[in-house]
Structure formats: C-alpha cells, structure tokens
Amino acid sequence: MPRHQHILAWLNDVAGDLHATRQDIHAHPELGFEENRTSALVARSLEEWGYEVHTGIGKTGVVGVLRNGSSTRRLGLRADMDALPIIENTGVAYSSRHEGCMHACGHDGHTAMLLGAARYLAATRQFDGILTLIFQPAEEGQGGAEAMLADGLLERFPCDALFGMHNMPGLPAGHLGFREGPMMASQDLLTVTLEGVGGHGSMPHLAVDPLVAAASVVMALQTVVARNIDAQQAAVVTVGALQAGEAANVIPQQAILRLSLRALNAEVRVQTLDRVRSIIESQAESFGCTSTIEHRPAYPVLVNHAAETEFARQVGVELVGADAVDGNTAKLMGSEDFAWMLQRCPGAYLFIGNGVAQPMVHNPAYDFNDDILLTGAAYWGALTESWLEPA
Ligand SMILES: [Zn+2]
Ligand SMILES: [Zn+2]
C-alpha cells in the first residue's frame, strides 16, 4: 500500500459523515465574527474526539489541541469558518437557509476537511508530538487571523510550523498547488476625501469643484502601475468607489474615493502606496481642494517559507502522486489573512483544486466540491503523520 493510502481508506468509511457535515455548515453560513453555530459544532466535535478545546479566541475562533507520545514537536493546522454577504444561486438542496449569506469561498469545505482530519488523527494517533488545530473566524476582510493573534494564539499554543489550505476553482479537482515565497498579494485600503467649496451649478467660478478633481485623480492613478512600477513586478491600483454630488445643478462640497492596492512584495507595496498618496495630494492641490487619506493596511504579502513549503509539497506528492502536484502554482493578486500568521511562524499555504469547470470563489453559483473532501482531510492527516513522525 503506498504511503498515506491507509488514511484515505479510513476516511472513506466516514465519507458520509464528512459530506453531511460540509453540507450542514453550507446550509447555515455565518458572517465574520458571527460564526456561533459553526464554532459550537467544531468545539462539540473536537471535544467528543478527545481534544483539549479552547473557544472564544479571536471572538468566535476555536483551538483544539491533541497531544500524543512524548515528542515536543508542535504542528499547527488552520481552517477558516466564515461566509460572505452574497445571495446564493447554486440550486443545491443544502442551499443557504440564511438569506443574503452564503459559503461562496468554500470555508465550509475547509472546516469540514480539518474536522475530518481531526477525527482520523484522534482515532488512530499515528503521530508523536503536539497537534494544534486552529479554526479561525472572519477571514473575509475583517481580520480574524489578527484577532486570534491578538488573543495570544501563538503564545498560548506555540507551533514550530503552521499550514493553511484553500480550495481553488480552475485547478483540477484534488490537485495540490504549492509555491515557495510570495503567493498572495498584500492589500491596502484607502479612503480619500477631497474637500472643495460647494456652490451653484451655474457659477463654478465661485466654487471649488471636488468632483472634477476626483475624476482627474482617478485617471492619474492609472499611471502608477503603468509608469512607476517595474514591468517585471506586479501591482494593482483599483478605485472601487467614487461618491460625489446629488443633483445636476449643485457643485458638491466633497468627493470620496475608496481604493484597494495590491502588491506581491514589500518594496513594490511601499512604492505603490507612496506614488498613490503623492498623486492624490498633488492633484487635489492643483484643483484647490484639500485631501485627507485614511489608510488601513489590511493584509501583508503571503510569503511561504522555503523548507516548510518543500516538506508540504513532498507530502502532497506521496498522497496524490507527482502528476497531481504543482510545485510552482501561480501567484494570485487576491489576499489572504493567513499571511499574518506566516509573518509570526514558519509555514506554508497551499491550494487544493476545486475542479476545472467550477465557478470562481465569491460567485453566487460557486459550491465547494465534495469530491475533494477526502483528499483534503487525508492531506492534513498525512502532513501531521509526517511532520510529527514517531521516532
Ligand atoms: Zn473569499
Ligand atoms: Zn476564502
């Protein structure tokens, strides 16, 4: 029997439970920091299987600890639990029962895969060391990872390495993707207020029009990536919102812009941010407006550590075979708050294919592919038995 096949065989006997759990979570999605039902389900299951369970870490986060043998090696595995404010359009029988809320990013599957592994590892105990399972809330832009870290996650449950996994539509079902170094982008959120002097629409010479200034700012910002960033590097400057004015015959007092900036390394991130600030300030000034910029550094670049990535890739090859493993998977300009955890502890993030023809995550027709549940759970089992291999 090839290495790790015993894990798939064991999980296959409880496959029905795994599917039911995933679909139950899917039917009851909860937004960030409101994952009360989901975290109660997680805590109850872990307790039943013999884990030491800690709740309320990062508000609705749950940590389960399982010690086996005498080794002091420590491994942390992380899944996210939150859903999105999207109206579901999958037509599946287990569709969301919470109107306007949907598991459109597959965090239902991530939670179910880690629970499957938790059950297997507690029942079989073929590892030596300390296993910490992290079920985090609020991955979708609300800072759930930061909240858990602020609650002392890594001081209370120190780990030698941390791993996280996300499903990925477009990759063949059950294939695994790894990448050393930067894998997902940083994100900076900016709220810009341009202040002018409001007035009558027929007398612009007596007003200072922030709307015209805002339009010019939007156009000028398009030059940052095109003219300032090295063409071999990657950055995105998106103005996702521009709000100014209410009526055709009134020059507004204010214009508000909301920006999202992405980059794949720290220097490009700083350079992009500096250029964006400088263009906003000087453009505004040239139109006689004042500008204020509110900056929220939402996510750092997600950087996978070399040794941990190679270890994780090797386990992937042993589980699903070299043909189903990509060690050089594409970088994404999307962001992921596991990046905060990887800044504090070595580790790696990986993708598991959700199927080639599947809708992208955050689409109302997206659904986590239950066919990959076993592979994902078995991967966590295999990684644990390898990282915490008995002497
Ligand atoms: Zn998402
Ligand atoms: Zn996600």
GROMACS .gro file of C-alpha atoms and ligand atoms in nm:
model
  393
    1MET     CA    1   0.000   0.000   0.000
    2PRO     CA    2   0.155   0.339  -0.099
    3ARG     CA    3   0.234   0.576   0.183
    4HIS     CA    4  -0.075   0.751   0.329
    5GLN     CA    5  -0.329   0.531   0.148
    6HIS     CA    6  -0.437   0.396   0.488
    7ILE     CA    7  -0.562   0.748   0.569
    8LEU     CA    8  -0.784   0.764   0.260
    9ALA     CA    9  -0.913   0.415   0.338
   10TRP     CA   10  -1.003   0.514   0.697
   11LEU     CA   11  -1.170   0.838   0.588
   12ASN     CA   12  -1.362   0.658   0.317
   13ASP     CA   13  -1.553   0.471   0.588
   14VAL     CA   14  -1.675   0.805   0.735
   15ALA     CA   15  -1.717   0.983   0.400
   16GLY     CA   16  -2.094   1.008   0.453
   17ASP     CA   17  -2.044   1.196   0.781
   18LEU     CA   18  -1.792   1.429   0.620
   19HIS     CA   19  -2.029   1.519   0.336
   20ALA     CA   20  -2.315   1.570   0.583
   21THR     CA   21  -2.101   1.800   0.799
   22ARG     CA   22  -1.989   2.007   0.499
   23GLN     CA   23  -2.345   2.044   0.371
   24ASP     CA   24  -2.479   2.124   0.717
   25ILE     CA   25  -2.226   2.407   0.753
   26HIS     CA   26  -2.309   2.519   0.399
   27ALA     CA   27  -2.679   2.541   0.483
   28HIS     CA   28  -2.604   2.754   0.791
   29PRO     CA   29  -2.350   3.014   0.680
   30GLU     CA   30  -2.242   3.286   0.923
   31LEU     CA   31  -2.059   3.612   0.857
   32GLY     CA   32  -1.723   3.701   1.015
   33PHE     CA   33  -1.716   3.707   1.396
   34GLU     CA   34  -2.073   3.571   1.399
   35GLU     CA   35  -1.974   3.206   1.347
   36ASN     CA   36  -2.151   3.097   1.666
   37ARG     CA   37  -2.327   2.788   1.535
   38THR     CA   38  -2.023   2.681   1.330
   39SER     CA   39  -1.774   2.722   1.614
   40ALA     CA   40  -2.010   2.539   1.852
   41LEU     CA   41  -2.026   2.249   1.604
   42VAL     CA   42  -1.645   2.249   1.576
   43ALA     CA   43  -1.594   2.264   1.955
   44ARG     CA   44  -1.850   1.990   2.021
   45SER     CA   45  -1.690   1.757   1.764
   46LEU     CA   46  -1.336   1.815   1.888
   47GLU     CA   47  -1.442   1.757   2.249
   48GLU     CA   48  -1.616   1.434   2.155
   49TRP     CA   49  -1.295   1.306   1.989
   50GLY     CA   50  -1.080   1.387   2.293
   51TYR     CA   51  -0.923   1.723   2.204
   52GLU     CA   52  -0.849   1.989   2.462
   53VAL     CA   53  -1.078   2.265   2.333
   54HIS     CA   54  -1.039   2.643   2.372
   55THR     CA   55  -1.316   2.872   2.250
   56GLY     CA   56  -1.351   3.248   2.222
   57ILE     CA   57  -1.004   3.306   2.076
   58GLY     CA   58  -1.046   3.597   1.835
   59LYS     CA   59  -1.413   3.620   1.939
   60THR     CA   60  -1.558   3.312   1.762
   61GLY     CA   61  -1.232   3.124   1.696
   62VAL     CA   62  -1.174   2.772   1.828
   63VAL     CA   63  -0.848   2.590   1.903
   64GLY     CA   64  -0.823   2.214   1.958
   65VAL     CA   65  -0.506   2.055   2.099
   66LEU     CA   66  -0.419   1.685   2.082
   67ARG     CA   67  -0.100   1.550   2.241
   68ASN     CA   68   0.036   1.209   2.159
   69GLY     CA   69   0.359   1.036   2.256
   70SER     CA   70   0.649   1.219   2.417
   71SER     CA   71   0.790   1.443   2.142
   72THR     CA   72   0.777   1.820   2.195
   73ARG     CA   73   0.746   1.893   1.822
   74ARG     CA   74   0.448   2.119   1.755
   75LEU     CA   75   0.236   2.146   1.441
   76GLY     CA   76  -0.048   2.391   1.371
   77LEU     CA   77  -0.315   2.345   1.101
   78ARG     CA   78  -0.560   2.623   1.022
   79ALA     CA   79  -0.904   2.639   0.858
   80ASP     CA   80  -1.135   2.940   0.818
   81MET     CA   81  -1.508   2.929   0.902
   82ASP     CA   82  -1.679   3.247   0.778
   83ALA     CA   83  -1.922   3.305   0.490
   84LEU     CA   84  -1.995   3.605   0.264
   85PRO     CA   85  -2.285   3.852   0.222
   86ILE     CA   86  -2.393   3.701  -0.112
   87ILE     CA   87  -2.734   3.571  -0.223
   88GLU     CA   88  -2.682   3.205  -0.309
   89ASN     CA   89  -2.769   3.082  -0.658
   90THR     CA   90  -2.647   2.721  -0.666
   91GLY     CA   91  -2.984   2.544  -0.660
   92VAL     CA   92  -2.843   2.269  -0.436
   93ALA     CA   93  -3.070   2.102  -0.180
   94TYR     CA   94  -2.850   2.221   0.107
   95SER     CA   95  -2.855   2.588  -0.009
   96SER     CA   96  -2.815   2.863   0.249
   97ARG     CA   97  -3.102   2.898   0.496
   98HIS     CA   98  -2.967   3.239   0.593
   99GLU     CA   99  -3.094   3.480   0.327
  100GLY     CA  100  -2.819   3.704   0.192
  101CYS     CA  101  -2.540   3.497   0.343
  102MET     CA  102  -2.351   3.224   0.161
  103HIS     CA  103  -2.048   2.997   0.179
  104ALA     CA  104  -1.918   3.126  -0.154
  105CYS     CA  105  -1.549   3.085  -0.072
  106GLY     CA  106  -1.559   2.721   0.039
  107HIS     CA  107  -1.475   2.783   0.403
  108ASP     CA  108  -1.749   2.527   0.479
  109GLY     CA  109  -1.529   2.273   0.300
  110HIS     CA  110  -1.211   2.395   0.473
  111THR     CA  111  -1.375   2.349   0.814
  112ALA     CA  112  -1.512   2.006   0.719
  113MET     CA  113  -1.173   1.887   0.583
  114LEU     CA  114  -0.992   1.985   0.903
  115LEU     CA  115  -1.265   1.821   1.113
  116GLY     CA  116  -1.228   1.503   0.906
  117ALA     CA  117  -0.854   1.502   0.974
  118ALA     CA  118  -0.917   1.579   1.343
  119ARG     CA  119  -1.140   1.275   1.376
  120TYR     CA  120  -0.896   1.047   1.194
  121LEU     CA  121  -0.593   1.165   1.393
  122ALA     CA  122  -0.770   1.127   1.729
  123ALA     CA  123  -0.890   0.777   1.643
  124THR     CA  124  -0.558   0.647   1.504
  125ARG     CA  125  -0.289   0.851   1.684
  126GLN     CA  126  -0.006   0.761   1.449
  127PHE     CA  127   0.192   1.072   1.541
  128ASP     CA  128   0.430   1.186   1.813
  129GLY     CA  129   0.403   1.545   1.933
  130ILE     CA  130   0.157   1.827   1.986
  131LEU     CA  131  -0.109   1.896   1.724
  132THR     CA  132  -0.291   2.231   1.733
  133LEU     CA  133  -0.596   2.278   1.512
  134ILE     CA  134  -0.694   2.641   1.451
  135PHE     CA  135  -1.047   2.722   1.334
  136GLN     CA  136  -1.039   3.093   1.262
  137PRO     CA  137  -1.324   3.338   1.214
  138ALA     CA  138  -1.361   3.634   0.980
  139GLU     CA  139  -1.110   3.564   0.704
  140GLU     CA  140  -1.306   3.776   0.452
  141GLY     CA  141  -1.153   4.114   0.522
  142GLN     CA  142  -1.242   4.153   0.887
  143GLY     CA  143  -0.912   4.049   1.039
  144GLY     CA  144  -0.994   3.716   1.204
  145ALA     CA  145  -0.631   3.599   1.198
  146GLU     CA  146  -0.515   3.922   1.361
  147ALA     CA  147  -0.786   3.888   1.626
  148MET     CA  148  -0.669   3.536   1.715
  149LEU     CA  149  -0.305   3.650   1.725
  150ALA     CA  150  -0.403   3.947   1.944
  151ASP     CA  151  -0.568   3.699   2.182
  152GLY     CA  152  -0.231   3.527   2.221
  153LEU     CA  153  -0.286   3.238   1.980
  154LEU     CA  154   0.084   3.162   1.925
  155GLU     CA  155   0.189   3.238   2.283
  156ARG     CA  156  -0.075   3.007   2.427
  157PHE     CA  157  -0.038   2.741   2.157
  158PRO     CA  158   0.317   2.771   2.022
  159CYS     CA  159   0.380   2.593   1.693
  160ASP     CA  160   0.704   2.508   1.508
  161ALA     CA  161   0.518   2.533   1.179
  162LEU     CA  162   0.174   2.641   1.056
  163PHE     CA  163  -0.009   2.530   0.744
  164GLY     CA  164  -0.328   2.651   0.574
  165MET     CA  165  -0.519   2.529   0.267
  166HIS     CA  166  -0.766   2.694   0.026
  167ASN     CA  167  -0.973   2.534  -0.248
  168MET     CA  168  -0.919   2.676  -0.596
  169PRO     CA  169  -1.167   2.661  -0.885
  170GLY     CA  170  -0.988   2.625  -1.218
  171LEU     CA  171  -0.741   2.370  -1.080
  172PRO     CA  172  -0.832   2.003  -1.142
  173ALA     CA  173  -1.027   1.853  -0.850
  174GLY     CA  174  -0.796   1.722  -0.578
  175HIS     CA  175  -0.475   1.852  -0.736
  176LEU     CA  176  -0.246   2.034  -0.495
  177GLY     CA  177  -0.062   2.361  -0.562
  178PHE     CA  178   0.244   2.485  -0.371
  179ARG     CA  179   0.476   2.779  -0.413
  180GLU     CA  180   0.781   2.894  -0.220
  181GLY     CA  181   0.797   3.269  -0.142
  182PRO     CA  182   0.524   3.523  -0.222
  183MET     CA  183   0.197   3.354  -0.321
  184MET     CA  184  -0.080   3.605  -0.249
  185ALA     CA  185  -0.081   3.983  -0.252
  186SER     CA  186  -0.083   4.246   0.018
  187GLN     CA  187  -0.385   4.472   0.036
  188ASP     CA  188  -0.402   4.835   0.147
  189LEU     CA  189  -0.740   5.003   0.173
  190LEU     CA  190  -0.758   5.380   0.132
  191THR     CA  191  -1.049   5.615   0.190
  192VAL     CA  192  -0.980   5.951   0.029
  193THR     CA  193  -1.181   6.265   0.099
  194LEU     CA  194  -1.142   6.562  -0.136
  195GLU     CA  195  -1.283   6.877   0.014
  196GLY     CA  196  -1.378   7.171  -0.210
  197VAL     CA  197  -1.627   7.455  -0.185
  198GLY     CA  198  -1.982   7.370  -0.280
  199GLY     CA  199  -2.191   7.606  -0.485
  200HIS     CA  200  -2.446   7.674  -0.757
  201GLY     CA  201  -2.404   7.464  -1.068
  202SER     CA  202  -2.430   7.776  -1.288
  203MET     CA  203  -2.144   7.956  -1.109
  204PRO     CA  204  -1.845   7.719  -1.095
  205HIS     CA  205  -1.605   8.015  -1.074
  206LEU     CA  206  -1.739   8.082  -0.721
  207ALA     CA  207  -1.692   7.718  -0.614
  208VAL     CA  208  -1.406   7.468  -0.588
  209ASP     CA  209  -1.531   7.152  -0.755
  210PRO     CA  210  -1.407   6.832  -0.581
  211LEU     CA  211  -1.586   6.616  -0.839
  212VAL     CA  212  -1.365   6.734  -1.125
  213ALA     CA  213  -1.061   6.690  -0.902
  214ALA     CA  214  -1.175   6.335  -0.816
  215ALA     CA  215  -1.221   6.247  -1.185
  216SER     CA  216  -0.868   6.369  -1.255
  217VAL     CA  217  -0.730   6.173  -0.959
  218VAL     CA  218  -0.891   5.851  -1.087
  219MET     CA  219  -0.730   5.896  -1.428
  220ALA     CA  220  -0.390   5.998  -1.291
  221LEU     CA  221  -0.382   5.693  -1.062
  222GLN     CA  222  -0.386   5.470  -1.372
  223THR     CA  223  -0.028   5.577  -1.438
  224VAL     CA  224   0.112   5.434  -1.114
  225VAL     CA  225   0.128   5.073  -1.232
  226ALA     CA  226   0.194   5.169  -1.596
  227ARG     CA  227   0.470   5.428  -1.535
  228ASN     CA  228   0.616   5.378  -1.187
  229ILE     CA  229   0.624   5.004  -1.115
  230ASP     CA  230   0.889   4.782  -1.272
  231ALA     CA  231   0.716   4.594  -1.555
  232GLN     CA  232   0.857   4.267  -1.415
  233GLN     CA  233   0.675   4.327  -1.086
  234ALA     CA  234   0.305   4.312  -1.007
  235ALA     CA  235   0.074   4.569  -0.852
  236VAL     CA  236  -0.292   4.665  -0.879
  237VAL     CA  237  -0.448   5.005  -0.810
  238THR     CA  238  -0.828   4.986  -0.809
  239VAL     CA  239  -1.065   5.273  -0.737
  240GLY     CA  240  -1.370   5.072  -0.639
  241ALA     CA  241  -1.592   5.359  -0.533
  242LEU     CA  242  -1.631   5.727  -0.617
  243GLN     CA  243  -1.906   5.921  -0.445
  244ALA     CA  244  -1.977   6.288  -0.510
  245GLY     CA  245  -2.283   6.504  -0.558
  246GLU     CA  246  -2.661   6.451  -0.560
  247ALA     CA  247  -2.806   6.695  -0.813
  248ALA     CA  248  -2.728   6.824  -1.163
  249ASN     CA  249  -2.733   7.189  -1.059
  250VAL     CA  250  -2.523   7.167  -0.744
  251ILE     CA  251  -2.144   7.158  -0.713
  252PRO     CA  252  -2.077   6.928  -0.420
  253GLN     CA  253  -1.862   7.012  -0.121
  254GLN     CA  254  -1.691   6.673  -0.104
  255ALA     CA  255  -1.588   6.374  -0.310
  256ILE     CA  256  -1.499   6.039  -0.156
  257LEU     CA  257  -1.290   5.768  -0.324
  258ARG     CA  258  -1.226   5.416  -0.198
  259LEU     CA  259  -0.915   5.239  -0.318
  260SER     CA  260  -0.770   4.892  -0.293
  261LEU     CA  261  -0.397   4.846  -0.362
  262ARG     CA  262  -0.226   4.510  -0.411
  263ALA     CA  263   0.135   4.407  -0.444
  264LEU     CA  264   0.342   4.090  -0.428
  265ASN     CA  265   0.642   4.222  -0.243
  266ALA     CA  266   0.703   4.468   0.036
  267GLU     CA  267   0.908   4.720  -0.168
  268VAL     CA  268   0.655   4.741  -0.451
  269ARG     CA  269   0.384   4.776  -0.189
  270VAL     CA  270   0.555   5.079  -0.033
  271GLN     CA  271   0.637   5.228  -0.373
  272THR     CA  272   0.275   5.192  -0.492
  273LEU     CA  273   0.141   5.343  -0.173
  274ASP     CA  274   0.384   5.637  -0.190
  275ARG     CA  275   0.301   5.717  -0.553
  276VAL     CA  276  -0.074   5.689  -0.491
  277ARG     CA  277  -0.053   5.926  -0.193
  278SER     CA  278   0.160   6.174  -0.379
  279ILE     CA  279  -0.067   6.180  -0.688
  280ILE     CA  280  -0.379   6.226  -0.474
  281GLU     CA  281  -0.224   6.508  -0.271
  282SER     CA  282  -0.073   6.700  -0.561
  283GLN     CA  283  -0.370   6.653  -0.793
  284ALA     CA  284  -0.609   6.773  -0.522
  285GLU     CA  285  -0.390   7.073  -0.451
  286SER     CA  286  -0.370   7.164  -0.820
  287PHE     CA  287  -0.750   7.193  -0.822
  288GLY     CA  288  -0.760   7.393  -0.498
  289CYS     CA  289  -0.905   7.107  -0.293
  290THR     CA  290  -0.774   6.966   0.031
  291SER     CA  291  -0.727   6.593   0.062
  292THR     CA  292  -0.726   6.352   0.354
  293ILE     CA  293  -0.624   5.990   0.318
  294GLU     CA  294  -0.730   5.725   0.565
  295HIS     CA  295  -0.513   5.414   0.526
  296ARG     CA  296  -0.585   5.064   0.652
  297PRO     CA  297  -0.309   4.805   0.593
  298ALA     CA  298  -0.548   4.510   0.553
  299TYR     CA  299  -0.315   4.222   0.463
  300PRO     CA  300   0.060   4.171   0.424
  301VAL     CA  301   0.201   3.970   0.132
  302LEU     CA  302   0.154   3.598   0.197
  303VAL     CA  303   0.506   3.452   0.190
  304ASN     CA  304   0.557   3.076   0.208
  305HIS     CA  305   0.869   2.962   0.389
  306ALA     CA  306   1.105   2.751   0.177
  307ALA     CA  307   1.168   2.445   0.395
  308GLU     CA  308   0.806   2.410   0.508
  309THR     CA  309   0.676   2.451   0.151
  310GLU     CA  310   0.910   2.179   0.025
  311PHE     CA  311   0.806   1.950   0.310
  312ALA     CA  312   0.438   2.011   0.240
  313ARG     CA  313   0.488   1.955  -0.134
  314GLN     CA  314   0.664   1.624  -0.071
  315VAL     CA  315   0.371   1.504   0.143
  316GLY     CA  316   0.140   1.607  -0.142
  317VAL     CA  317   0.339   1.400  -0.392
  318GLU     CA  318   0.327   1.098  -0.159
  319LEU     CA  319  -0.051   1.133  -0.121
  320VAL     CA  320  -0.183   1.220  -0.468
  321GLY     CA  321   0.119   1.149  -0.692
  322ALA     CA  322   0.358   1.385  -0.873
  323ASP     CA  323   0.123   1.432  -1.169
  324ALA     CA  324  -0.139   1.593  -0.942
  325VAL     CA  325   0.105   1.828  -0.766
  326ASP     CA  326   0.221   2.166  -0.895
  327GLY     CA  327   0.522   2.294  -0.704
  328ASN     CA  328   0.515   2.624  -0.890
  329THR     CA  329   0.146   2.716  -0.874
  330ALA     CA  330   0.051   3.063  -1.000
  331LYS     CA  331   0.070   3.364  -0.769
  332LEU     CA  332  -0.258   3.545  -0.708
  333MET     CA  333  -0.330   3.917  -0.664
  334GLY     CA  334  -0.601   3.824  -0.413
  335SER     CA  335  -0.520   3.847  -0.043
  336GLU     CA  336  -0.547   3.603   0.245
  337ASP     CA  337  -0.518   3.676   0.614
  338PHE     CA  338  -0.320   3.357   0.686
  339ALA     CA  339  -0.040   3.592   0.573
  340TRP     CA  340  -0.046   3.745   0.925
  341MET     CA  341   0.015   3.403   1.080
  342LEU     CA  342   0.302   3.327   0.838
  343GLN     CA  343   0.468   3.652   0.947
  344ARG     CA  344   0.479   3.514   1.301
  345CYS     CA  345   0.560   3.147   1.242
  346PRO     CA  346   0.724   2.947   0.961
  347GLY     CA  347   0.485   2.754   0.742
  348ALA     CA  348   0.311   2.731   0.408
  349TYR     CA  349  -0.022   2.785   0.238
  350LEU     CA  350  -0.144   2.553  -0.035
  351PHE     CA  351  -0.423   2.523  -0.288
  352ILE     CA  352  -0.642   2.222  -0.348
  353GLY     CA  353  -0.816   2.215  -0.688
  354ASN     CA  354  -1.195   2.251  -0.671
  355GLY     CA  355  -1.239   2.139  -1.033
  356VAL     CA  356  -1.163   2.293  -1.372
  357ALA     CA  357  -1.516   2.395  -1.476
  358GLN     CA  358  -1.622   2.528  -1.133
  359PRO     CA  359  -1.735   2.891  -1.088
  360MET     CA  360  -1.477   3.113  -0.914
  361VAL     CA  361  -1.499   3.171  -0.540
  362HIS     CA  362  -1.727   3.464  -0.441
  363ASN     CA  363  -1.958   3.385  -0.737
  364PRO     CA  364  -2.325   3.317  -0.634
  365ALA     CA  365  -2.312   2.985  -0.826
  366TYR     CA  366  -1.994   2.863  -0.655
  367ASP     CA  367  -2.006   2.549  -0.439
  368PHE     CA  368  -1.729   2.361  -0.260
  369ASN     CA  369  -1.668   2.032  -0.440
  370ASP     CA  370  -1.748   1.744  -0.202
  371ASP     CA  371  -1.536   1.511  -0.417
  372ILE     CA  372  -1.221   1.674  -0.273
  373LEU     CA  373  -1.322   1.647   0.095
  374LEU     CA  374  -1.146   1.315   0.145
  375THR     CA  375  -0.828   1.424  -0.033
  376GLY     CA  376  -0.813   1.746   0.171
  377ALA     CA  377  -0.875   1.569   0.503
  378ALA     CA  378  -0.626   1.295   0.411
  379TYR     CA  379  -0.369   1.561   0.322
  380TRP     CA  380  -0.391   1.711   0.672
  381GLY     CA  381  -0.364   1.359   0.818
  382ALA     CA  382  -0.059   1.279   0.605
  383LEU     CA  383   0.108   1.610   0.684
  384THR     CA  384   0.056   1.551   1.057
  385GLU     CA  385   0.189   1.194   1.049
  386SER     CA  386   0.494   1.315   0.853
  387TRP     CA  387   0.571   1.636   1.045
  388LEU     CA  388   0.514   1.463   1.378
  389GLU     CA  389   0.660   1.132   1.265
  390PRO     CA  390   0.726   0.890   1.552
  391ALA     CA  391   1.100   0.821   1.603
  392ZN      ZN  392  -1.303   3.456  -0.004
  393ZN      ZN  393  -1.157   3.203   0.116
   0.00000   0.00000   0.00000
